[in-house]
C-alpha positions as a printed NumPy array, in Angstrom:
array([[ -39.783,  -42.889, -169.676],
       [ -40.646,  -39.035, -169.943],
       [ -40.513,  -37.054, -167.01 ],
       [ -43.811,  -36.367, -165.569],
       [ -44.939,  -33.109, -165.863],
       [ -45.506,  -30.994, -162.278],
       [ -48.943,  -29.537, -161.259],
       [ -48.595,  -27.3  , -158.545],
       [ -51.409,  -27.699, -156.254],
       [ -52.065,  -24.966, -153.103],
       [ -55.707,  -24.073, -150.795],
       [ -57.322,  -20.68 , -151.272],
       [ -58.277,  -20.459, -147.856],
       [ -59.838,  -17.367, -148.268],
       [ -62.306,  -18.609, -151.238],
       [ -62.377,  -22.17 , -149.478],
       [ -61.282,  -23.853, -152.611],
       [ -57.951,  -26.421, -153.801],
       [ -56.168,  -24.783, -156.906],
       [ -54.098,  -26.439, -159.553],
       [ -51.571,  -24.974, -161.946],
       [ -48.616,  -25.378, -163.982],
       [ -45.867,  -23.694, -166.233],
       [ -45.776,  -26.981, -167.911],
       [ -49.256,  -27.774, -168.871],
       [ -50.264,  -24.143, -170.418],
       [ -53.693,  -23.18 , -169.709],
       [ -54.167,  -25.192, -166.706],
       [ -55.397,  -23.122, -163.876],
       [ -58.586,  -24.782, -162.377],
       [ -59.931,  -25.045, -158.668],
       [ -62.343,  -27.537, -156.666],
       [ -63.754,  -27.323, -153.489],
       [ -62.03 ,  -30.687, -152.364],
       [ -58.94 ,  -32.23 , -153.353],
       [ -60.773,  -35.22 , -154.615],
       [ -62.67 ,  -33.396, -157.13 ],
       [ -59.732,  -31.645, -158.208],
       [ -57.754,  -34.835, -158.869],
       [ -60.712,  -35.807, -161.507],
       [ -61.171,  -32.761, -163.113],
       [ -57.194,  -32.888, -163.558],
       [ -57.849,  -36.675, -164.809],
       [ -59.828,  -34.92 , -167.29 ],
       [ -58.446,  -32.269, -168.7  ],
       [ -54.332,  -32.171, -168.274],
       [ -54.451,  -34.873, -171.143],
       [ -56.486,  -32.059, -173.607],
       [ -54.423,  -29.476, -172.442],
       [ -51.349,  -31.133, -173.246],
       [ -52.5  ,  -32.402, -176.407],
       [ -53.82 ,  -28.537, -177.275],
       [ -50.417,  -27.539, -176.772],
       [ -48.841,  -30.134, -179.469],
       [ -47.98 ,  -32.391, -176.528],
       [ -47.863,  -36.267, -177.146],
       [ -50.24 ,  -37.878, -174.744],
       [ -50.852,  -41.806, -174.211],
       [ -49.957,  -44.372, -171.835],
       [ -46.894,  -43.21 , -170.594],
       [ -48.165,  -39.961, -169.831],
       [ -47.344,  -38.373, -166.082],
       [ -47.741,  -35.643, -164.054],
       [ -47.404,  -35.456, -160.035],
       [ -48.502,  -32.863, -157.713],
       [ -46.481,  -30.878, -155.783],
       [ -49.325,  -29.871, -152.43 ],
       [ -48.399,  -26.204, -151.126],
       [ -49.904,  -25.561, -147.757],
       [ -49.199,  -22.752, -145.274],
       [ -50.866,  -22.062, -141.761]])
């Protein structure tokens, strides 16, 4: 099985918002006010960003988050 790709995922405390990116998914640099609507729009659109980039994409597809929070 592939290795899953990593989506770094930290809080913009400042702007109130969640933000998600990654070296490995190019492009991908979006941000939601909660973490749950983050984790759809990443549903959505990691899968056309990877497949943008020439990246094979079905079933076996993964990618994990790696949460970054300070105080």
């Amino acid at each position: 099985m592939p290795q899953p790709f990593q989506i770094d995922v930290s809080r913009d405390v400042a702007a109130d918002v969640w933000i998600a990116q990654s070296s490995e998914v190019p492009g991908l640099a979006i941000e939601a006010n909660d973490l749950v609507s983050l984790d759809d729009r990443l549903q959505q659109i990691v899968p056309e960003l990877l497949e943008a980039n020439g990246c094979a994409v079905g079933p076996t597809t993964r990618w994990t988050y790696l949460l970054r929070l300070s105080a």
